[in-house]
Short mmCIF file of C-alpha atoms and ligand atoms in Angstrom, two decimals:
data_model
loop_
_atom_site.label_atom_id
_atom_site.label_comp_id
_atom_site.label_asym_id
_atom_site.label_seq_id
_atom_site.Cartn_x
_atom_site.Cartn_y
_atom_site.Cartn_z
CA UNK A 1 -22.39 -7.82 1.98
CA UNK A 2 -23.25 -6.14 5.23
CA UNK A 3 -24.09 -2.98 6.06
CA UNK A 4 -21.79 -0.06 7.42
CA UNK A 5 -22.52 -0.84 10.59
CA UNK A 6 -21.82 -3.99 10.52
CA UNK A 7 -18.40 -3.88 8.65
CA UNK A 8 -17.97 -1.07 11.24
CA UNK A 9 -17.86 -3.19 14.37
CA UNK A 10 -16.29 -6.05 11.96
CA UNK A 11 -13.10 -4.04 12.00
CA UNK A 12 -13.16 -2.48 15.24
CA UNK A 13 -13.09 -6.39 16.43
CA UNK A 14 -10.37 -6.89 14.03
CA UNK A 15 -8.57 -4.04 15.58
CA UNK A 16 -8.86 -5.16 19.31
CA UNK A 17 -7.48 -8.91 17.87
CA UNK A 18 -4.75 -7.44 16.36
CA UNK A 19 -3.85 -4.87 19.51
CA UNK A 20 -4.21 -8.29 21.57
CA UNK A 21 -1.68 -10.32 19.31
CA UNK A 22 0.53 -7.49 19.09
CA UNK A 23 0.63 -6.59 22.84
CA UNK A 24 -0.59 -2.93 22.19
CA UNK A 25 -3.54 -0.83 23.95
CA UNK A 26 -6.56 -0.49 21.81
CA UNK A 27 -7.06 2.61 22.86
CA UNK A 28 -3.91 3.84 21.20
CA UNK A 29 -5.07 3.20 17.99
CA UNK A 30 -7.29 5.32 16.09
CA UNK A 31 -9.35 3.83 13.09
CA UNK A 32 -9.66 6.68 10.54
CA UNK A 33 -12.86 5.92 8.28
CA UNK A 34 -11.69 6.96 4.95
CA UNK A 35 -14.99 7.88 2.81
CA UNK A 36 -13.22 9.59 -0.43
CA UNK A 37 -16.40 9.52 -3.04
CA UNK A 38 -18.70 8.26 -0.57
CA UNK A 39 -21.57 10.75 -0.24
CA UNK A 40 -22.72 12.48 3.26
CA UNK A 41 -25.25 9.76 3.97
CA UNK A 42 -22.83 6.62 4.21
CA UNK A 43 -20.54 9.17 6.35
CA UNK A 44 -23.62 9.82 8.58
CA UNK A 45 -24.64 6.05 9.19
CA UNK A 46 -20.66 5.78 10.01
CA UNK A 47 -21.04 8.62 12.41
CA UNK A 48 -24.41 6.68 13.79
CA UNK A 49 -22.15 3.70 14.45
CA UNK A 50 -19.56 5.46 16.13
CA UNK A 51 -17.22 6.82 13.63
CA UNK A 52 -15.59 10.01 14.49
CA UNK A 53 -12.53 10.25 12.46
CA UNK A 54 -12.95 10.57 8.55
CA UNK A 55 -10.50 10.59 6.09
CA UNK A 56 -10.68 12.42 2.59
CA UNK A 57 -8.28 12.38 -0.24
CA UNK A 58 -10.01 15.79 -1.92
CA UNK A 59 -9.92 19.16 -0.80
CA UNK A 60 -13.00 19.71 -2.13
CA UNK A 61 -14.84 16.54 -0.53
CA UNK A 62 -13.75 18.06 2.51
CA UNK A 63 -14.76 21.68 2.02
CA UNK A 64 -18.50 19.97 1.39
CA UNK A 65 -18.49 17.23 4.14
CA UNK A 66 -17.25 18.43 7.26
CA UNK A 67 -19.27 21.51 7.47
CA UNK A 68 -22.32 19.04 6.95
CA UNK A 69 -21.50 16.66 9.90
CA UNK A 70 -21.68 16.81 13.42
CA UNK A 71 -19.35 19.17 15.45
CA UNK A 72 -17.55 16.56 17.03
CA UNK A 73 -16.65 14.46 13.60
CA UNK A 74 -13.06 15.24 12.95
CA UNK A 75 -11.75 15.29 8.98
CA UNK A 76 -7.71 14.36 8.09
CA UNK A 77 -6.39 14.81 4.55
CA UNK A 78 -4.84 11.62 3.82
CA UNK A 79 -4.23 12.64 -0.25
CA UNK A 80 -1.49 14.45 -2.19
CA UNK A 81 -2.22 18.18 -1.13
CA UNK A 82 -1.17 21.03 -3.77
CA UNK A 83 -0.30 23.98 -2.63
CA UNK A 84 -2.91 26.30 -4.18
CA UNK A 85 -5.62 24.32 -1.72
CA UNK A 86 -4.14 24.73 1.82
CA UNK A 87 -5.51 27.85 2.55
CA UNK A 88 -8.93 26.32 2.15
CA UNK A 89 -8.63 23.14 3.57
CA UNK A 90 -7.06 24.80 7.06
CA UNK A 91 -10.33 25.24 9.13
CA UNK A 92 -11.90 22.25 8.33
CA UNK A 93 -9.19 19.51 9.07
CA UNK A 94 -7.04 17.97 12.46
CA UNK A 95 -4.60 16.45 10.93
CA UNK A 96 -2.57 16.98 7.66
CA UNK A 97 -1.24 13.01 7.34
CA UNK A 98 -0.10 13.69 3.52
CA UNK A 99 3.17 16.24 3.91
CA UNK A 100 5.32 15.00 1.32
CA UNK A 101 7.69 17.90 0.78
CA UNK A 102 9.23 21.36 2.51
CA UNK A 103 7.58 23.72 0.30
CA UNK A 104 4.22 22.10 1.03
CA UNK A 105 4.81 22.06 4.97
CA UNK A 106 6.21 26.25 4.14
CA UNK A 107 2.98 27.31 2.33
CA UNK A 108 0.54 25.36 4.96
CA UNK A 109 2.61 27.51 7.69
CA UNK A 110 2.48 30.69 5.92
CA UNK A 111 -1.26 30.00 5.67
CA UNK A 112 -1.77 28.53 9.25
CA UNK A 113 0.22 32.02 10.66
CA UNK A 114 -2.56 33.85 8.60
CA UNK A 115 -5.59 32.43 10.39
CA UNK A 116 -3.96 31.59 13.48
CA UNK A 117 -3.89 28.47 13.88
CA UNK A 118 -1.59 25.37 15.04
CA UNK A 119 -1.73 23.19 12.35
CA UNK A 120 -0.36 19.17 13.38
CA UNK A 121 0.75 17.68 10.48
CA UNK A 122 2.64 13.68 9.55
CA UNK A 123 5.60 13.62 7.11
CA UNK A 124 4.12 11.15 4.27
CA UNK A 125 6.70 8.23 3.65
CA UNK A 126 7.68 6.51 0.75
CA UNK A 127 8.57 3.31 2.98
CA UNK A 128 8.94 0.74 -0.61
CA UNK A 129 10.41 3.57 -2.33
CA UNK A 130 8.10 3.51 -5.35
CA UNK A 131 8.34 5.33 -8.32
CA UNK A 132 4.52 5.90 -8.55
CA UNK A 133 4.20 7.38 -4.67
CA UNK A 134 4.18 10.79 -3.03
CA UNK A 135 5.98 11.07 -0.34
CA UNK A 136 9.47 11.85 1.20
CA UNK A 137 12.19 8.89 0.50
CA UNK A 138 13.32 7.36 4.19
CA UNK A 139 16.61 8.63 4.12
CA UNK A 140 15.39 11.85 3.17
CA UNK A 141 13.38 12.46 6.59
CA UNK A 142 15.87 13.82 8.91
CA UNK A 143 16.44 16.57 6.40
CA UNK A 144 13.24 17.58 5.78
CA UNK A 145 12.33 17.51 9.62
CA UNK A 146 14.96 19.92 10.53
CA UNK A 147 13.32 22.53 8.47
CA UNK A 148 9.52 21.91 9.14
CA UNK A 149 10.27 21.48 12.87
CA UNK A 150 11.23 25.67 12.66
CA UNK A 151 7.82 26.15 11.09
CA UNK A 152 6.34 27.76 14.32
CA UNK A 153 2.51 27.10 13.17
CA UNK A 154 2.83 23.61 12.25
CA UNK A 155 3.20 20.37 14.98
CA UNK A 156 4.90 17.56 13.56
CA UNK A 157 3.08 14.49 15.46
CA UNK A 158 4.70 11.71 13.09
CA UNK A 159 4.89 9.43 10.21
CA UNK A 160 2.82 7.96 7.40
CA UNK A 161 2.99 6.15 4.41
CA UNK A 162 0.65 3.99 1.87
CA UNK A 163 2.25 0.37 1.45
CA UNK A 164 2.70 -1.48 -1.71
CA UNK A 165 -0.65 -3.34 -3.14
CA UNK A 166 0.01 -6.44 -2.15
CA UNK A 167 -2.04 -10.03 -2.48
CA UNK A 168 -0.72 -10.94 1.13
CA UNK A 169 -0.33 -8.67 3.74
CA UNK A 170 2.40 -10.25 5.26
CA UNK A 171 4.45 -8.92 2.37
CA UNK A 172 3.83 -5.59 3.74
CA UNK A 173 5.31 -6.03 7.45
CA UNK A 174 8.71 -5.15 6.66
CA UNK A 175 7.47 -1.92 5.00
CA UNK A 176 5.92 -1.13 8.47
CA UNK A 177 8.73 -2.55 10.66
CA UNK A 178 10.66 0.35 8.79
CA UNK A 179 8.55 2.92 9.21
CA UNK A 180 8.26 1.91 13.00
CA UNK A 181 11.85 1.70 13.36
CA UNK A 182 12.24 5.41 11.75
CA UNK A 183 9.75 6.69 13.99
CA UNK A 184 11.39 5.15 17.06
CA UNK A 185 14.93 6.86 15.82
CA UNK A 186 13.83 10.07 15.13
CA UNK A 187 11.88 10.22 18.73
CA UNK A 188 14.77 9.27 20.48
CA UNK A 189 16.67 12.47 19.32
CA UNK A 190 14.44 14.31 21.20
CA UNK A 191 14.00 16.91 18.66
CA UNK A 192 11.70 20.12 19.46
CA UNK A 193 8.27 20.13 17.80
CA UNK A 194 8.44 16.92 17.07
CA UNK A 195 6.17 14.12 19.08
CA UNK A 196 6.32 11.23 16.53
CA UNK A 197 3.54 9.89 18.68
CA UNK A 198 1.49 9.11 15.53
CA UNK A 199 2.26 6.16 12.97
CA UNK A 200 -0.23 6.26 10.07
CA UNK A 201 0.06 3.06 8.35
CA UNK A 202 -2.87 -0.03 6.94
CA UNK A 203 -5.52 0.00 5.18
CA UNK A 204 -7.90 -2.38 4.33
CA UNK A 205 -6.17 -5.07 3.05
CA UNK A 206 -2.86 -4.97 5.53
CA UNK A 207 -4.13 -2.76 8.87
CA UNK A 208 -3.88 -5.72 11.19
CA UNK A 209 -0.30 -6.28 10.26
CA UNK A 210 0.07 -2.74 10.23
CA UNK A 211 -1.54 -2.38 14.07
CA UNK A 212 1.31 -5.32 15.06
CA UNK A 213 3.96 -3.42 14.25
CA UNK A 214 2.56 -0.37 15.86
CA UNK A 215 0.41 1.70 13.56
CA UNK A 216 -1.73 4.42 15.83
CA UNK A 217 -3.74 4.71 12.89
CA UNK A 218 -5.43 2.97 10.28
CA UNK A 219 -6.88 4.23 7.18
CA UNK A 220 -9.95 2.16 6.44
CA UNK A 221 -12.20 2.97 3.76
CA UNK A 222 -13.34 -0.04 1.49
CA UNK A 223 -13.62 -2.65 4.65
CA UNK A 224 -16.69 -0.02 5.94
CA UNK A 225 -17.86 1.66 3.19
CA UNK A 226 -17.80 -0.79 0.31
CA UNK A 227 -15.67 -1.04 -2.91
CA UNK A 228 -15.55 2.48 -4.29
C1 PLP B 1 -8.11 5.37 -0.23
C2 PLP B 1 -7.05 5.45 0.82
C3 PLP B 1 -7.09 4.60 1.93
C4 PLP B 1 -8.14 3.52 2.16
O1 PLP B 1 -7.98 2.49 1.23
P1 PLP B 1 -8.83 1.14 1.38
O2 PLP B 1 -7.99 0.12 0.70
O3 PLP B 1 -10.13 1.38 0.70
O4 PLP B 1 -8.98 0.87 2.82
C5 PLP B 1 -6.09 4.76 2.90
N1 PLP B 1 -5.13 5.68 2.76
C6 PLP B 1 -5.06 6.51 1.70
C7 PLP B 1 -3.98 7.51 1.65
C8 PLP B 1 -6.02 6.41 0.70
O5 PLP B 1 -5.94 7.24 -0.35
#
């Protein structure tokens, strides 16, 4: 039992192992510290350590944490996102990882052309197909990206998706390999508005795997903050 601190620079070393086994650039991977139900002081000790990237599953979490933290401390909305919220959550996050469907990524463009904003967003993934998960089915992706890409308010900068909960890891690699693979397709077609230079994938119990087959970020919440 360490502090967050400590499990802090645990998994940033964990991180730079697993760029170095995988042959990727540390500094292409982004740890997202994901403090859902944590309260402002364990975000501000992260913060102290070096966290800038935090990563809520609650509109309303978000609407009391970020105004609360330092300028520079960046929120993402990692959790299912209903429609009636996304005109609040706008101003307060970076990154929208959780876009699961067309009519979400419609009403957070209608919103975004309201305040005037760009808005970058990542097309959630049901990789394992599961019946309990958000998220767009693989096959389903090309479809849905021809219609968001039009959405002139909203950047599409790539993929996520939560893998099965798994005793081994390992299990999970396939689950990424396919997620990698899709996001290497879809950037080859060269498709406007659409980077794909963002692959959201691990968390704690699979995120070196994940960073091995080429996650940019991992979502990290009980490996710094502690079993919720
Ligand atoms: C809670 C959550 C995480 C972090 O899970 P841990 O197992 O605690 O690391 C990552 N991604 C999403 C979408 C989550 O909801």
């Amino acid at each position: 039992m360490g502090t967050i601190t400590e499990h802090l620079s645990e998994v940033t070393a964990r991180i730079r192992a697993a760029c170095e086994r995988g042959g990727r650039d540390p500094a292409c991977v982004t740890l997202i510290a994901v403090s859902k139900t944590k309260p402002l002081s364990a975000l501000q000790e992260a913060y102290a350590a070096g966290a800038r990237v935090f990563g809520e599953n609650k509109v309303q979490e978000i609407l009391e944490k970020e105004p609360a933290m330092p300028e520079d401390a960046q929120f993402h909305m990692i959790g299912h996102l209903q429609r009636n919220k996304v005109k609040q959550l706008l101003p307060h996050v970076s990154l929208i990882h959780s876009v699961d469907s067309v009519r979400l990524a419609e009403q957070i463009q209608q919103e975004a052309k309201k305040q005037g904003r760009q808005i970058r967003i990542l097309l959630e993934v049901n990789a394992a197909k599961e019946e309990s998960k958000f998220g767009l089915f693989p096959e389903e992706v090309m479809d849905a990206l021809e219609e968001i890409r039009q959405f002139p308010n909203l950047n599409i900068c790539g993929l996520m998706t939560i893998a099965p909960f798994v005793e081994n890891p390992e299990e999970n690699r396939p689950i990424f390999q396919k997620l990698y693979q899709l996001s290497v397709d879809i950037k080859k077609k060269n498709i406007d508005n659409v980077t794909m230079d963002v692959l959201s994938m691990g968390m704690t119990g699979d995120y070196e795997v994940a960073i091995e087959e080429g996650a940019t970020m991992v979502r990290v919440g009980t490996g710094i903050f502690g079993a919720r």
